[in-house]
Amino acid sequence: MVGKGQISHQFDGEPDLNVRAGDAGAKFSQISENVATGAKPASIHTAWLESPGHRANLLNPDSDHVGMAVVSVGDTMYAVADFTRAEPALSQSQVEEAFAALLRAKGLEIYPDPTDARAYCAQPDGTRYSGTTGPTFLVRWQGSDTSQLPPELVTRIQASSFHQASVGNCPPQNQTGSFTLYRIAILFYQ
């Protein structure tokens, strides 16, 4: 912004915010940004508070990390604040264990070999299951939250007589941007 002498969230030829943050190593499920110029920090802060969009970014309860930079050039300060909801960078087995723990809490036993679930996870959506075990129900989804199962899946578990499940994690499919996503497959057995 200093080089251009103006403020902008993205200049020509520059990647968008989520790509820049991802390239810097951030892992996140949401991101927003405030930019401004002003003579003093207080004037920038006041301007952000008086702008509904900027104020919403400042007060967003889902944001848990902020990165800020201020550069002074003469009497002008250029400021940027990036707000994210940070997500951990989990290994394949850590993602699987997070969902296995959620399933155990629902009374299911976890099948010790994730091979078929991982293979099913990696298949494109719409592809038929071709594993070696015979699950009663299969499900795949992508998301960033490893602390809860999708609500429709919880409902299905409560209404079914599943006793065992196999959990697999694989790289997300059709991902755009740098948002943290995990792809999960769960195979359920009677």
Coordinates of C-alpha atoms in Angstrom, one line a residue:
M1 CA 0.0 0.0 0.0
V2 CA 2.9 2.4 0.8
G3 CA 4.4 1.7 -2.6
K4 CA 1.2 2.4 -4.4
G5 CA 0.3 5.4 -2.1
Q6 CA -3.2 4.1 -1.7
I7 CA -5.1 1.5 0.3
S8 CA -6.6 -1.7 -1.1
H9 CA -7.3 -5.3 0.0
Q10 CA -5.8 -6.5 -3.3
F11 CA -3.7 -4.9 -6.0
D12 CA -3.5 -6.0 -9.6
G13 CA -1.4 -9.1 -10.0
E14 CA -1.6 -9.9 -6.3
P15 CA -3.2 -13.1 -4.9
D16 CA -6.3 -12.6 -2.8
L17 CA -6.2 -12.5 1.0
N18 CA -6.8 -16.1 1.7
V19 CA -4.0 -17.2 -0.7
R20 CA -1.6 -14.7 0.8
A21 CA -2.3 -15.8 4.3
G22 CA -2.1 -19.4 3.4
D23 CA 1.3 -18.8 1.6
A24 CA 2.5 -17.2 4.9
G25 CA 1.7 -20.4 6.7
A26 CA -1.6 -19.5 8.4
K27 CA -4.2 -22.3 8.9
F28 CA -7.7 -20.9 9.1
S29 CA -11.4 -21.5 8.5
Q30 CA -12.3 -17.9 8.2
I31 CA -10.4 -14.7 7.4
S32 CA -11.2 -11.0 7.1
E33 CA -9.2 -7.8 6.7
N34 CA -9.3 -4.1 7.6
V35 CA -7.1 -1.6 5.8
A36 CA -6.9 2.2 6.4
T37 CA -4.7 5.3 6.4
G38 CA -4.7 8.0 9.0
A39 CA -2.5 10.5 10.8
K40 CA -2.7 8.6 14.2
P41 CA -3.6 5.2 15.4
A42 CA -6.6 6.6 17.2
S43 CA -8.1 8.0 14.0
I44 CA -7.6 4.7 12.2
H45 CA -9.3 2.8 15.1
T46 CA -12.2 5.3 15.2
A47 CA -12.7 5.0 11.4
W48 CA -12.8 1.2 11.7
L49 CA -15.3 1.4 14.5
E50 CA -17.6 3.8 12.6
S51 CA -17.6 1.5 9.5
P52 CA -20.2 -1.3 9.9
G53 CA -18.1 -3.8 7.9
H54 CA -14.8 -3.0 9.6
R55 CA -16.5 -2.9 13.0
A56 CA -17.9 -6.4 12.4
N57 CA -14.4 -7.6 11.6
L58 CA -13.1 -6.1 14.8
L59 CA -15.8 -7.6 17.0
N60 CA -16.3 -10.9 15.2
P61 CA -16.5 -13.5 18.1
D62 CA -15.4 -16.3 15.6
S63 CA -12.0 -14.7 15.1
D64 CA -9.4 -15.8 17.5
H65 CA -6.2 -14.5 15.9
V66 CA -5.2 -11.1 14.5
G67 CA -2.1 -10.0 12.6
M68 CA -1.5 -6.2 12.4
A69 CA 1.0 -4.0 10.6
V70 CA 1.4 -0.2 10.6
V71 CA 3.9 1.7 8.4
S72 CA 4.4 5.4 8.7
V73 CA 5.4 7.6 5.8
G74 CA 5.6 11.2 6.7
D75 CA 2.4 12.2 8.4
T76 CA 0.4 9.2 7.1
M77 CA 0.1 5.8 8.7
Y78 CA -0.9 2.8 6.6
A79 CA -2.6 0.1 8.7
V80 CA -3.8 -3.4 8.0
A81 CA -5.3 -6.0 10.4
D82 CA -6.1 -9.5 9.3
F83 CA -8.5 -11.5 11.5
T84 CA -8.8 -15.3 11.4
R85 CA -10.3 -18.3 13.1
A86 CA -7.1 -20.4 13.4
E87 CA -7.3 -24.1 12.7
P88 CA -4.6 -26.6 13.8
A89 CA -2.5 -28.3 11.1
L90 CA -3.4 -31.9 12.0
S91 CA -1.8 -35.1 10.7
Q92 CA -3.9 -37.7 9.0
S93 CA -4.0 -39.9 12.1
Q94 CA -4.8 -36.9 14.4
V95 CA -7.8 -36.0 12.2
E96 CA -9.0 -39.6 12.3
E97 CA -8.5 -39.9 16.1
A98 CA -10.5 -36.6 16.6
F99 CA -13.5 -38.1 14.8
A100 CA -13.0 -41.5 16.3
A101 CA -13.3 -39.9 19.8
L102 CA -16.6 -38.3 18.7
L103 CA -17.9 -41.6 17.5
R104 CA -16.8 -43.4 20.7
A105 CA -18.8 -40.8 22.7
K106 CA -21.8 -41.9 20.7
G107 CA -21.2 -45.5 21.7
L108 CA -19.5 -46.9 18.6
E109 CA -16.5 -49.1 18.6
I110 CA -13.8 -47.9 16.2
Y111 CA -12.5 -50.5 13.6
P112 CA -8.7 -50.5 14.0
D113 CA -7.8 -50.6 10.3
P114 CA -8.6 -47.3 8.5
T115 CA -7.5 -48.6 5.0
D116 CA -11.0 -49.0 3.5
A117 CA -12.2 -45.7 5.0
R118 CA -9.1 -43.9 3.7
A119 CA -9.5 -45.4 0.2
Y120 CA -13.2 -44.4 0.1
C121 CA -12.3 -40.9 1.4
A122 CA -9.8 -40.4 -1.5
Q123 CA -12.4 -41.4 -4.2
P124 CA -14.2 -38.6 -6.1
D125 CA -17.7 -37.9 -4.9
G126 CA -20.2 -40.1 -6.8
T127 CA -17.8 -43.0 -7.0
R128 CA -19.0 -46.4 -5.7
Y129 CA -17.4 -48.0 -2.6
S130 CA -14.9 -50.7 -3.6
G131 CA -13.4 -51.7 -0.3
T132 CA -12.9 -55.1 1.2
T133 CA -15.4 -54.7 4.1
G134 CA -19.2 -54.5 3.9
P135 CA -20.3 -51.3 5.6
T136 CA -24.0 -50.6 6.2
F137 CA -23.7 -46.9 5.6
L138 CA -21.0 -44.7 4.2
V139 CA -20.5 -40.9 4.5
R140 CA -17.9 -38.4 3.2
W141 CA -17.6 -34.7 3.8
Q142 CA -15.1 -31.8 4.0
G143 CA -14.9 -29.2 6.7
S144 CA -12.5 -27.5 9.1
D145 CA -14.1 -28.4 12.4
T146 CA -12.8 -31.5 14.0
S147 CA -14.7 -30.9 17.3
Q148 CA -18.1 -32.1 16.1
L149 CA -19.9 -34.4 13.7
P150 CA -22.2 -32.9 11.1
P151 CA -25.7 -32.6 12.6
E152 CA -27.4 -34.8 10.0
L153 CA -24.8 -37.5 10.7
V154 CA -25.6 -37.3 14.5
T155 CA -29.3 -37.7 13.7
R156 CA -28.5 -40.7 11.5
I157 CA -26.4 -42.4 14.2
Q158 CA -29.1 -41.9 16.8
A159 CA -31.7 -43.4 14.5
S160 CA -29.6 -46.4 13.5
S161 CA -28.2 -49.5 15.1
F162 CA -24.6 -49.0 14.1
H163 CA -22.1 -50.7 16.4
Q164 CA -18.8 -50.1 14.7
A165 CA -17.2 -47.5 12.4
S166 CA -14.0 -46.9 10.5
V167 CA -12.7 -43.4 10.1
G168 CA -10.5 -42.2 7.2
N169 CA -8.9 -38.9 6.3
C170 CA -7.5 -37.8 3.0
P171 CA -6.6 -34.6 1.2
P172 CA -9.6 -32.3 0.4
Q173 CA -11.0 -32.3 -3.1
N174 CA -11.8 -29.3 -5.3
Q175 CA -10.4 -26.9 -2.7
T176 CA -10.1 -23.3 -3.7
G177 CA -8.0 -20.9 -1.7
S178 CA -6.0 -21.7 1.4
F179 CA -8.7 -22.3 3.9
T180 CA -8.0 -25.3 6.2
L181 CA -10.2 -28.2 5.2
Y182 CA -10.2 -31.9 6.2
R183 CA -11.9 -34.6 4.1
I184 CA -13.4 -37.3 6.2
A185 CA -15.0 -40.7 5.4
I186 CA -16.7 -42.9 7.9
L187 CA -17.9 -46.4 7.2
F188 CA -20.6 -47.7 9.6
Y189 CA -21.2 -51.3 10.4
Q190 CA -24.1 -53.1 12.2

